[in-house]
Coordinates of C-alpha atoms in Angstrom, one line a residue:
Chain A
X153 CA 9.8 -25.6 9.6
X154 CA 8.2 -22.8 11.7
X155 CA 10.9 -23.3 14.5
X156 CA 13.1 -22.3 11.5
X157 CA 11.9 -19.5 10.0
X158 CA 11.3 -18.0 13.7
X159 CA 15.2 -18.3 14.4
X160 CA 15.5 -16.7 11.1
X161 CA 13.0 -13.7 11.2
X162 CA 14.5 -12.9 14.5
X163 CA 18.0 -13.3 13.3
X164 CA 16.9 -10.5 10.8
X165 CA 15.2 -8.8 13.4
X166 CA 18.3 -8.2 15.1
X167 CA 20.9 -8.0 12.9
X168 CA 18.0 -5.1 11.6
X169 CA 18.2 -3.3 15.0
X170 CA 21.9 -3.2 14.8
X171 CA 21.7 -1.6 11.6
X172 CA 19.5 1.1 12.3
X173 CA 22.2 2.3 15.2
X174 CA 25.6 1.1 12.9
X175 CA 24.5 2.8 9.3
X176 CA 26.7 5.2 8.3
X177 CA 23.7 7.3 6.3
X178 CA 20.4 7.7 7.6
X179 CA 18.7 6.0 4.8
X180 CA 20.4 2.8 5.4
X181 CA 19.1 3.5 9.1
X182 CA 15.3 3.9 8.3
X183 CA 15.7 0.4 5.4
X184 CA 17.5 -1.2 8.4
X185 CA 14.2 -0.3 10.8
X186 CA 11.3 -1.4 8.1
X187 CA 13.7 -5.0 7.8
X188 CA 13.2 -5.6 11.6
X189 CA 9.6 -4.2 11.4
X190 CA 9.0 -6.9 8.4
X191 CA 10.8 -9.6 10.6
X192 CA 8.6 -8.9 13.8
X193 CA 5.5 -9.0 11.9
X194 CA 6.5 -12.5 11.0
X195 CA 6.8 -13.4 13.9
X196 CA 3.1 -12.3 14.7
X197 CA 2.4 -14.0 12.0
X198 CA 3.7 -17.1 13.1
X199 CA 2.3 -16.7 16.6
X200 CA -1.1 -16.3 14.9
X201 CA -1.7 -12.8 15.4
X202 CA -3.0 -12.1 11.6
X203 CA -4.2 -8.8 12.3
X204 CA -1.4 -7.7 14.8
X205 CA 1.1 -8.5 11.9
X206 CA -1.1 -6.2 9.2
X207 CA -1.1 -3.2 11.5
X208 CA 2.3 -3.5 12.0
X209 CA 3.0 -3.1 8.8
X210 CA 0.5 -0.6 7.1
X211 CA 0.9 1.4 10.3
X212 CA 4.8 1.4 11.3
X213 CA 6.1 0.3 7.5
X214 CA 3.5 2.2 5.0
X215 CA 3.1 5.1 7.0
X216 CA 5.5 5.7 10.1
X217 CA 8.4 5.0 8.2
X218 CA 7.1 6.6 5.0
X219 CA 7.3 9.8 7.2
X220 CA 10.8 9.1 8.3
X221 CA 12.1 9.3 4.6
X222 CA 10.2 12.2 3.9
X223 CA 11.7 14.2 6.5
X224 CA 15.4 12.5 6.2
X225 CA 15.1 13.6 2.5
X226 CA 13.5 17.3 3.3
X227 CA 16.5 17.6 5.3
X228 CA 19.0 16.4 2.8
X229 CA 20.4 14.9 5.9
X230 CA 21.7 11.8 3.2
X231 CA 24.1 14.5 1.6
X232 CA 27.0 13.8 3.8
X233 CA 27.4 10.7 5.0
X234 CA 28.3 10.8 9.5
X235 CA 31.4 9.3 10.4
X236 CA 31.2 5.9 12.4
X237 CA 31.8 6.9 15.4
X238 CA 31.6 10.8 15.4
X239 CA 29.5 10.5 18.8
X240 CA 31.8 8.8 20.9
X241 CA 32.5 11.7 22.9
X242 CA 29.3 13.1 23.0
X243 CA 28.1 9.2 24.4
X244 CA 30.8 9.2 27.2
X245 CA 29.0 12.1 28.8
X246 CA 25.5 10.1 28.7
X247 CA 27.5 6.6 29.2
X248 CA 25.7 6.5 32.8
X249 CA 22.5 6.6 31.1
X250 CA 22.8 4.9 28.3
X251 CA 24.4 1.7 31.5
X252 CA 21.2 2.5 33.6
X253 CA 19.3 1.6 30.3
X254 CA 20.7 -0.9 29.3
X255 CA 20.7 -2.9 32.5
X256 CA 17.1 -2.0 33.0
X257 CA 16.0 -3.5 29.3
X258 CA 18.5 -6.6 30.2
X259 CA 16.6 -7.0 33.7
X260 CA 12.7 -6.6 32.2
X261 CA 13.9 -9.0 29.3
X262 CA 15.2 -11.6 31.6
X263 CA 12.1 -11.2 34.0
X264 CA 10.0 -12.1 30.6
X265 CA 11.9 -15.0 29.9
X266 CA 12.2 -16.2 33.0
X267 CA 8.8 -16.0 34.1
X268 CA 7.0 -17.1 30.2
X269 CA 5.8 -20.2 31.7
X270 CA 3.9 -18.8 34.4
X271 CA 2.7 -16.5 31.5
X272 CA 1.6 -19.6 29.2
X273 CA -0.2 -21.5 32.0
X274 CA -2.1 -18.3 33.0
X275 CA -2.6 -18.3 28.9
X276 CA -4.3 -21.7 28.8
X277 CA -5.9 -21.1 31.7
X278 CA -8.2 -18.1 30.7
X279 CA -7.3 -17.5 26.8
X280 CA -7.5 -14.4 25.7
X281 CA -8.6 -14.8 22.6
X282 CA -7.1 -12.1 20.8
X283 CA -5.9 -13.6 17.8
X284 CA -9.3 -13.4 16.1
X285 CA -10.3 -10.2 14.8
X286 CA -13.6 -10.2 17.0
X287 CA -11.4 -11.0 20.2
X288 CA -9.2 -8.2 19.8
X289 CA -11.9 -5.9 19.4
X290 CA -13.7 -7.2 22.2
X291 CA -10.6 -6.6 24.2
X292 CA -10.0 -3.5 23.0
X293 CA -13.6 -1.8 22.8
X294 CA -15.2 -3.8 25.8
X295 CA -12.6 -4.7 28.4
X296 CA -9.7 -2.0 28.2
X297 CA -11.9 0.6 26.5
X298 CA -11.2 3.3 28.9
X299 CA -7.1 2.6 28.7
X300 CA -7.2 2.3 25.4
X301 CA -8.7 5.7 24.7
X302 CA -6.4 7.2 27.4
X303 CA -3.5 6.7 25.6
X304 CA -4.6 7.5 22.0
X305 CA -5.1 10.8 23.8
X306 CA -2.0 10.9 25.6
X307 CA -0.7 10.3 21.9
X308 CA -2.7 13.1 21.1
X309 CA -1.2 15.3 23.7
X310 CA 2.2 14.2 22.6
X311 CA 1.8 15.2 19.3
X312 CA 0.2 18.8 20.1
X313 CA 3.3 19.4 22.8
X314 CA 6.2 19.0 19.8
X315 CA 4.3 21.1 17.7
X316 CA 4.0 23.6 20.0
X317 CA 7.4 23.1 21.1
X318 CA 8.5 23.3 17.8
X319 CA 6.8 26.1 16.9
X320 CA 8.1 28.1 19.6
X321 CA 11.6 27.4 18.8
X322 CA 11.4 28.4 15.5
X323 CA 9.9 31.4 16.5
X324 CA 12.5 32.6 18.4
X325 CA 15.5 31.7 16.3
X326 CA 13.6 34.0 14.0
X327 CA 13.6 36.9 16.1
Chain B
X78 CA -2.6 -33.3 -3.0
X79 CA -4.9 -31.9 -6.0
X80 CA -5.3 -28.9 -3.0
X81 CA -2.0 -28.0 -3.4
X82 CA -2.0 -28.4 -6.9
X83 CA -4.8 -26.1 -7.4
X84 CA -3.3 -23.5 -5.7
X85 CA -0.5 -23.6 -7.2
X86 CA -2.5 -23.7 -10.8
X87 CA -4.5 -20.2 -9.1
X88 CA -1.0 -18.7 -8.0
X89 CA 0.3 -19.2 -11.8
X90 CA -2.8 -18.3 -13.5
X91 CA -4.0 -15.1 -11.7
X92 CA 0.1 -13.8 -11.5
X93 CA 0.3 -14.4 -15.4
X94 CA -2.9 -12.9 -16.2
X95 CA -1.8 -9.8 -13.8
X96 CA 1.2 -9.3 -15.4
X97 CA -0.3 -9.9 -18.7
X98 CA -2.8 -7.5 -18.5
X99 CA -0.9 -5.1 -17.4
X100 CA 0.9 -5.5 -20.9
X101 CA -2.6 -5.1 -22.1
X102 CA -3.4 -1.8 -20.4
X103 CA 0.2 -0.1 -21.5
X104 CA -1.6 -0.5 -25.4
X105 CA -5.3 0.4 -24.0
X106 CA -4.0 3.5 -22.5
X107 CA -2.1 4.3 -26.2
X108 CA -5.2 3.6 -28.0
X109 CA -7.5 5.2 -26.1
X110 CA -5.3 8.5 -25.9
X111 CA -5.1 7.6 -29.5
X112 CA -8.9 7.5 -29.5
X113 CA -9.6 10.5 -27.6
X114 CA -7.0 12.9 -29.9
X115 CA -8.8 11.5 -33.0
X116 CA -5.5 10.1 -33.7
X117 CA -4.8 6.1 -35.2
X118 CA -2.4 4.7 -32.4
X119 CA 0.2 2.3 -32.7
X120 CA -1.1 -0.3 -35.7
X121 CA 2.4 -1.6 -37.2
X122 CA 3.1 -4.3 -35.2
X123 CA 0.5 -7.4 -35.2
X124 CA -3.3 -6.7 -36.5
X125 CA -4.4 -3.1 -34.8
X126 CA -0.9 -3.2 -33.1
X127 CA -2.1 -6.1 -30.6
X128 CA 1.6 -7.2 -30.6
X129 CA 2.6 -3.7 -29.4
X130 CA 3.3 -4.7 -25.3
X131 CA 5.8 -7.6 -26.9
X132 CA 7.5 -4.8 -29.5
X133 CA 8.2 -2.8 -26.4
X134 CA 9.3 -4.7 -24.2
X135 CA 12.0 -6.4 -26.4
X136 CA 13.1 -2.6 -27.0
X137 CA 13.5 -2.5 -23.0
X138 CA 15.3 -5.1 -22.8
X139 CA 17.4 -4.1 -25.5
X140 CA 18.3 -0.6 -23.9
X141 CA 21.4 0.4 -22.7
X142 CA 21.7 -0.1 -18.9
X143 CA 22.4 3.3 -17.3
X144 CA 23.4 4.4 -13.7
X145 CA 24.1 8.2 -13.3
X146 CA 26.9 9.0 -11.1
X147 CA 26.7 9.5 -7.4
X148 CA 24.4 7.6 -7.6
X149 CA 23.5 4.6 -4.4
X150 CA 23.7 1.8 -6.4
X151 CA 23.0 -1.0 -4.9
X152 CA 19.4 1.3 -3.7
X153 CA 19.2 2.6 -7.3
X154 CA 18.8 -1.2 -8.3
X155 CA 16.4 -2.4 -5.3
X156 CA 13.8 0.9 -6.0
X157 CA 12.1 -0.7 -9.0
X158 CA 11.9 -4.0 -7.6
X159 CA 10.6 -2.9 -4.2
X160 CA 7.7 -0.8 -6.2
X161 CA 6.7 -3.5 -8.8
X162 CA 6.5 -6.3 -6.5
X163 CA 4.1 -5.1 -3.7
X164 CA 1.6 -4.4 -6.4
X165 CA 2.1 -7.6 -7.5
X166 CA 1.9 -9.1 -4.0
X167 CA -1.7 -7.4 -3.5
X168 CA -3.4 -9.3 -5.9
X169 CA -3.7 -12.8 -4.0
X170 CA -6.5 -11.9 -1.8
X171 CA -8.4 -10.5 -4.8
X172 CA -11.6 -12.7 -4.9
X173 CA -11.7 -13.1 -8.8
X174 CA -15.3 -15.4 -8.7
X175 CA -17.0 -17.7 -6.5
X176 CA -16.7 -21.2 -5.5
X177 CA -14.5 -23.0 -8.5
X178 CA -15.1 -26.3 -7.7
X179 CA -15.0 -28.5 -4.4
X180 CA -12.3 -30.5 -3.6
X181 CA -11.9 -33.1 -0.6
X182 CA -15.4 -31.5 1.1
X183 CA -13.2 -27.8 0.6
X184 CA -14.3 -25.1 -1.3
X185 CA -11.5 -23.5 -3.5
X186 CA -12.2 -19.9 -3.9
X187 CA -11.4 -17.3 -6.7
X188 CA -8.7 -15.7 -4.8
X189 CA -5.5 -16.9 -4.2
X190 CA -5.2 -16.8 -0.3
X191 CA -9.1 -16.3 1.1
X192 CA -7.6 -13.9 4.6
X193 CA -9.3 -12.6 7.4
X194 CA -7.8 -9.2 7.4
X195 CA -7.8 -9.1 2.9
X196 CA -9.3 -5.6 3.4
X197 CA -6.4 -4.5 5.6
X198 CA -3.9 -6.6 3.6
X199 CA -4.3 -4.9 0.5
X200 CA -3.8 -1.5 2.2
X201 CA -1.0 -2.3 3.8
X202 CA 0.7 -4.4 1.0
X203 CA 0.1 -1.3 -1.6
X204 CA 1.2 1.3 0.9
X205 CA 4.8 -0.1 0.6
X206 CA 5.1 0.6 -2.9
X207 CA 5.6 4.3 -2.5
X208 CA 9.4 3.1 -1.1
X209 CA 10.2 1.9 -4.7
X210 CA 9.6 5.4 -5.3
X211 CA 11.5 7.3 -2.8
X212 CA 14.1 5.4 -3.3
X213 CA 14.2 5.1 -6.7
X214 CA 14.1 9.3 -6.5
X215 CA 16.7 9.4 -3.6
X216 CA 19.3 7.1 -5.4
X217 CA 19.0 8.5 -8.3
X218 CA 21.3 11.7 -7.4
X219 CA 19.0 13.9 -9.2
X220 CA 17.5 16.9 -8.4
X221 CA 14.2 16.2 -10.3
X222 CA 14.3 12.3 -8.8
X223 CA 14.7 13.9 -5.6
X224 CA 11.7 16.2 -5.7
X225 CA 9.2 13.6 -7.6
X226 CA 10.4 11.5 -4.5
X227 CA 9.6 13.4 -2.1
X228 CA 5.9 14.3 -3.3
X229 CA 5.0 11.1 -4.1
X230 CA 5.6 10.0 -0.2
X231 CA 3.9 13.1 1.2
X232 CA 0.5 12.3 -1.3
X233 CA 0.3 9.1 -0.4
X234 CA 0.5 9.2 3.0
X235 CA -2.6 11.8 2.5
X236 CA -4.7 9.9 0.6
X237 CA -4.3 6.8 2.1
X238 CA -5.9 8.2 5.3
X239 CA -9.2 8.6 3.3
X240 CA -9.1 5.7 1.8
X241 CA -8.5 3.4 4.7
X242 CA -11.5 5.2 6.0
X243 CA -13.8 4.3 3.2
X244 CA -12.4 1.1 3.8
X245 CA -13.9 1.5 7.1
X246 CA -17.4 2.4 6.5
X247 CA -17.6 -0.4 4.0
X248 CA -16.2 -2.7 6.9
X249 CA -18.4 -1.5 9.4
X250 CA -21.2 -2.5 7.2
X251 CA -20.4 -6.0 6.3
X252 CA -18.7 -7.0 9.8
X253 CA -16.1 -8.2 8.3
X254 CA -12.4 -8.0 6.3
X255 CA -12.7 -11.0 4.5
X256 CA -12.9 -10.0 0.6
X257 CA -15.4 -12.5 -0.1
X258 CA -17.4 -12.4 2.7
X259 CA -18.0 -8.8 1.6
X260 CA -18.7 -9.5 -1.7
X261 CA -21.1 -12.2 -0.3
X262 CA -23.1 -10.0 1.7
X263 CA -23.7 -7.4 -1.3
X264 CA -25.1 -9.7 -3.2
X265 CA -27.3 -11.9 -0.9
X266 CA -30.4 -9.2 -1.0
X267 CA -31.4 -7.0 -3.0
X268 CA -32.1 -3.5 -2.6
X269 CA -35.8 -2.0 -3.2
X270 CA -36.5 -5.0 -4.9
X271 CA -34.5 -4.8 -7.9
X272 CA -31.4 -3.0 -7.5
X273 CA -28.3 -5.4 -6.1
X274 CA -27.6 -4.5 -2.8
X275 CA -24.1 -3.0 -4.2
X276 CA -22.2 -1.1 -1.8
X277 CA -22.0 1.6 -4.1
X278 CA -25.5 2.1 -3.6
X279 CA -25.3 1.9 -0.2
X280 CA -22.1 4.2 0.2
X281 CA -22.1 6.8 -2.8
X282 CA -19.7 9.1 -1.2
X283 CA -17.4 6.2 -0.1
X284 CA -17.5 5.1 -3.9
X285 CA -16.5 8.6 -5.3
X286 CA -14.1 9.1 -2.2
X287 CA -12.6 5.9 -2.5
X288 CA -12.2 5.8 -7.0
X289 CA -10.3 9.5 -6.8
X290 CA -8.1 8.5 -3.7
X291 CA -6.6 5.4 -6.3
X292 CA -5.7 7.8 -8.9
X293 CA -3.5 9.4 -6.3
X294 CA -2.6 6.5 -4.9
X295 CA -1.3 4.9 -7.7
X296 CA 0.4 8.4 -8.9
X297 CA -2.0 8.9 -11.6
X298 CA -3.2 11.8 -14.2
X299 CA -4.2 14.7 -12.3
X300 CA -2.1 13.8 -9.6
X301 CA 0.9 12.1 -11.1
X302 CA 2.9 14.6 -9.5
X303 CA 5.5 12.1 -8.6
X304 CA 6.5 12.3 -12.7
X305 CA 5.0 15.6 -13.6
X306 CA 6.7 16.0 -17.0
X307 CA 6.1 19.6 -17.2
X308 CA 7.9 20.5 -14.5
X309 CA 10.0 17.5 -13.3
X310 CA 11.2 16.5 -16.8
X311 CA 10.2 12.5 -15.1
X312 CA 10.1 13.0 -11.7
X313 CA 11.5 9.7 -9.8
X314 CA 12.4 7.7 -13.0
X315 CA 14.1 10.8 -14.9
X316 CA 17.5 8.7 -14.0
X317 CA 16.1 4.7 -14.9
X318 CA 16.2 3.4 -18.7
X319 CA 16.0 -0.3 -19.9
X320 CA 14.1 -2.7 -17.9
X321 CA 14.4 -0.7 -14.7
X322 CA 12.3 1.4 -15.8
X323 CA 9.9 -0.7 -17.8
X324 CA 9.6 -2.6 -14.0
X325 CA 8.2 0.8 -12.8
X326 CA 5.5 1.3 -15.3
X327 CA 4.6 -2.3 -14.9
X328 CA 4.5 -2.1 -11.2
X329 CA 2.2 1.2 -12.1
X330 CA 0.5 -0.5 -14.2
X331 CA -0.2 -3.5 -11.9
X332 CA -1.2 -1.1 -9.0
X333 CA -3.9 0.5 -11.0
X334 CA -5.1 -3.3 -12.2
X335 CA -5.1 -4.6 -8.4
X336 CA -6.9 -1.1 -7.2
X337 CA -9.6 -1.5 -10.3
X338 CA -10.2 -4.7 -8.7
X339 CA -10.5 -3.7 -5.2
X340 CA -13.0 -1.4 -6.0
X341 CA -15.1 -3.9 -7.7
X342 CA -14.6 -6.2 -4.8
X343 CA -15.7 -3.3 -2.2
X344 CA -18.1 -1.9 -4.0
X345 CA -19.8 -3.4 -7.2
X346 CA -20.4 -6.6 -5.7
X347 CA -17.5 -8.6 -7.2
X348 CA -18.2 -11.2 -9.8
X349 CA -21.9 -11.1 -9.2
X350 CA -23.9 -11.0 -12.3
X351 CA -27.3 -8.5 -11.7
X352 CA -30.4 -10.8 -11.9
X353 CA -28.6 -14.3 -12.4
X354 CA -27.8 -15.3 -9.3
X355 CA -26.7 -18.9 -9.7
X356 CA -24.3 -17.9 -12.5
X357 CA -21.6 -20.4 -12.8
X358 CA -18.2 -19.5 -11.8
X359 CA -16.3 -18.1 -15.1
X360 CA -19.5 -16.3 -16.0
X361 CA -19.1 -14.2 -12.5
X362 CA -15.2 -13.7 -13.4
X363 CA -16.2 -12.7 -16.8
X364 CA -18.8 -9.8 -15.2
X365 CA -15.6 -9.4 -12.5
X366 CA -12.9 -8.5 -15.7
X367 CA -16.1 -6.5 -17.3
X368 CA -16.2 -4.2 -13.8
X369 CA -12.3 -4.0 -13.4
X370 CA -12.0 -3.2 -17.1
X371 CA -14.6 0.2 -16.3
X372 CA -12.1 1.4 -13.7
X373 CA -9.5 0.3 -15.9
X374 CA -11.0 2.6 -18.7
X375 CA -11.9 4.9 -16.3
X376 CA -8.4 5.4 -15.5
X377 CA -7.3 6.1 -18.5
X378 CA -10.2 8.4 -19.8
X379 CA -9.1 10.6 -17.1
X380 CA -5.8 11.0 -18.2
X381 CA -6.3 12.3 -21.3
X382 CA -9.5 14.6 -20.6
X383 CA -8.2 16.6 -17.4
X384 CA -4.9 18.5 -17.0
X385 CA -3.1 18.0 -13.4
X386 CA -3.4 19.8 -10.4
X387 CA -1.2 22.3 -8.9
X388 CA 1.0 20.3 -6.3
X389 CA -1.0 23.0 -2.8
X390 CA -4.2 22.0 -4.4
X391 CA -3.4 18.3 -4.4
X392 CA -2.4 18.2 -0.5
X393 CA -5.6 21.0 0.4
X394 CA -7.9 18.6 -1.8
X395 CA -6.6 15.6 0.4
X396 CA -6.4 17.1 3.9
X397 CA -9.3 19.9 4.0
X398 CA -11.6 17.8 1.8
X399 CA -11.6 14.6 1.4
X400 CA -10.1 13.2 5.4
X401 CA -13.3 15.5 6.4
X402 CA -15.5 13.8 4.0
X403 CA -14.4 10.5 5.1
X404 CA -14.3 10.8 8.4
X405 CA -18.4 12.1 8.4
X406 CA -18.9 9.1 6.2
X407 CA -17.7 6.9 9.0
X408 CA -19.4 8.7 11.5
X409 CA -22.9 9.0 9.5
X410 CA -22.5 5.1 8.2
X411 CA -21.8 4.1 12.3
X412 CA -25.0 6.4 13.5
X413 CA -27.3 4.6 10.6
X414 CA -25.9 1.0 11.9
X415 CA -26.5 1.5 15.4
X416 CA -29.7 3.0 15.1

């Protein structure tokens, strides 16, 4: 029953992903991304990661993707609908790039498969114990605390950079 | 087996009392308003008009099914589902009352699915149904769809900020994001001696924080802006008629009824009764419907006594206000617990 579902969830997960890149308008694109964000939170779910499954959704889904809409909308980018496969030219010009990228996702992905068992005996060795709420925060505030903060203000630094960036731009097409 | 069939029995009850008291409110908000203009209300139809709900939606389904052209369809059709049913959805971790009864050596509970992460379930289960309304206002092809649309995903992304913090405080306090377990803890003391140890006692700022972020949450008078007759002729449902659009005020409806209870939950101790604390079960789910019924009131008593915001206002109120507020209520309720 669970074997099932899992084929299923990832079936949509997939079949999501290739949405998001094979919509024709951008609001199909940004449904097509919540489906596979509702399919990979069942799959937490059914690996037992209650609270990895929640955040996934209130953060990516409620909010993320919330944001995504707004701006698509602002934009009135859904007016005209793009043609299929308007980019073609542009892509052959990055097609080295988008190979390297591609090979490089294929190679990590078949690194990860390959090597999950040594991952699940190093699992049951020393269990991490992340899928209780208390674990995770023990993980995340005690063990990795210093990480952890060093990205959320590399997020931080992210975010400040496209606003300046932004900013700037706009500043001088208004000149 | 009796397990199963009493959580099926829970799933049926608490889903048709949901959805029927949601009926109920549409005719407590008409007969308040009535109440409040000095006016009658609707009294045709039944004894004081109790059969109202049932007039009306017969009438809805009645209607003429219409779809504008231009429109997305096949989105213009999803939008009212996708924003009745996550308010719908949020109710199962709602712990109604206590302990029902024991069956097999296992407690069953007055919720329908007693979580670990309820707290953080019911925020992210009600933050989806802002898409029903997007959509709905993007599909629509309308100008005033479009613009009701877009302000309702902007204000709710800004008010659920504060109120996830609130959330937070409250969280922090009781060490936990089980429902229950919160409720538990507010009423296993007592405060001074008498009080309950509410959290609304506890968190006063968190309480009035938390009660004016689900009026904008739920896109309600003064910041229904995502309607905003005045000035939007009906903002995101100007297009929907018939049952489409009945399935968005009953999806409104049910999001004020599920946030009504979540503040009782977080807040007023659930279904405890003050000074009775062995109170059998439906006693603590009649004091539970007594609490929701205040915020339910409350609700609606706002409606009709304040006029709406201005649109700047609503998003300065949210960002310069009340994410400050919250965030020092986090701050000040993490220094007073680790002192």
């Amino acid at each position: 029953m669970a074997n099932l579902l899992f084929y299923l969830v990832s079936l949509g997960a997939v079949v999501g992903a290739l949405g998001v890149v094979a919509a024709r308008n951008p609001v199909v694109s940004v449904l097509s991304l919540l489906g596979t964000f509702f399919c990979l939170a069942t799959i937490y779910l059914l690996a037992g990661f209650e609270f990895l499954a929640a955040a996934q959704i209130l953060v990516y889904a409620g909010a993320i993707m919330v944001l995504f809409l707004f701006v698509i909308m602002l934009l009135n980018l859904g007016g005209q609908e793009r043609p299929l496969m308007d980019h073609t030219l542009a892509m052959s010009r990055r097609l080295p790039l988008v190979v390297l990228v591609g090979v490089a996702l294929a190679a990590v992905s078949f690194f990860a498969v390959a090597r999950s068992g040594e991952a699940q005996a190093a699992a049951e060795a020393a269990p991490l114990q992340v899928d209780t709420l208390g674990g995770l925060a023990q993980m995340v505030f005690g063990t990795y605390l210093l990480p952890f903060e060093l990205s959320s203000v590399l997020l931080l630094a992210a975010a400040i950079a496209v606003l300046v960036l932004a900013k700037r731009e706009r500043g001088e097409a208004g000149r | 087996m009796s397990l199963f069939l009493a959580q099926v029995l829970k799933v049926v009850v608490i889903f048709a009392g949901l959805v029927s008291a949601a009926g109920v409110s549409t005719l407590a908000e008409r007969k308040v308003s009535a109440w409040i203009q000095l006016r009658l209300g609707p009294n045709r139809v039944g004894p004081f008009g109790v059969l109202q709900p049932l007039a009306d939606g017969i009438k809805f389904f009645f209607k003429e099914e219409f779809i504008p052209q231009g429109a997305t369809r096949w989105l213009f059709l999803l939008a009212p589902m996708l924003a009745a049913i996550p308010a719908m959805m949020t109710v199962a971790v709602i712990p109604f009352t206590g302990v029902i009864a024991t069956v097999d050596g296992t407690p069953i509970y007055g919720s329908i699915a007693d979580i670990d992460i309820g707290a953080i379930y019911v925020m992210a289960i009600s933050g989806l149904g802002v898409y029903g309304i997007i959509l709905g206002g993007w599909a629509s092809n309308s100008k005033y769809s479009l613009l009701g649309g877009l302000r309702a995903s902007a204000q709710m992304i800004s008010y659920e900020l504060s109120m996830i913090l609130v959330i937070l405080s409250i969280v922090a306090m009781s060490g936990t994001m089980n429902l229950r377990e919160i409720t538990d803890q507010q009423n296993a003391n007592s405060l001074l001696g008498f009080l309950p140890a509410w959290n609304v006692f506890y968190q006063p700022l968190g309480f009035v924080l938390f009660v004016i972020c689900t009026f904008a949450e739920t896109n309600r008078h003064p910041f229904d802006f995502a309607e905003c007759e005045s000035e939007l002729v009906g903002g995101f449902h100007t297009e929907y008629s018939s049952m489409k659009f009945a399935l968005f005020f009953i999806g409104e409806y049910c999001a004020m009824i599920v946030m009504s209870c979540l503040t009782t939950t977080l807040f007023l101790g659930g279904a405890a009764v003050p000074f009775w604390a062995e109170a059998p079960w439906f006693v603590g789910l009649a004091a539970f419907v007594v609490k929701a019924a205040f915020f339910m009131f409350l609700f609606i008593w706002v409606r009709w006594s304040l006029p709406r915001f201005r649109y700047d206002q609503l998003m300065a109120l949210g960002w310069k206000v009340f994410l400050p507020l919250a965030l020092a209520n986090v701050f000040v309720t993490g220094l007073v617990l680790s002192l």
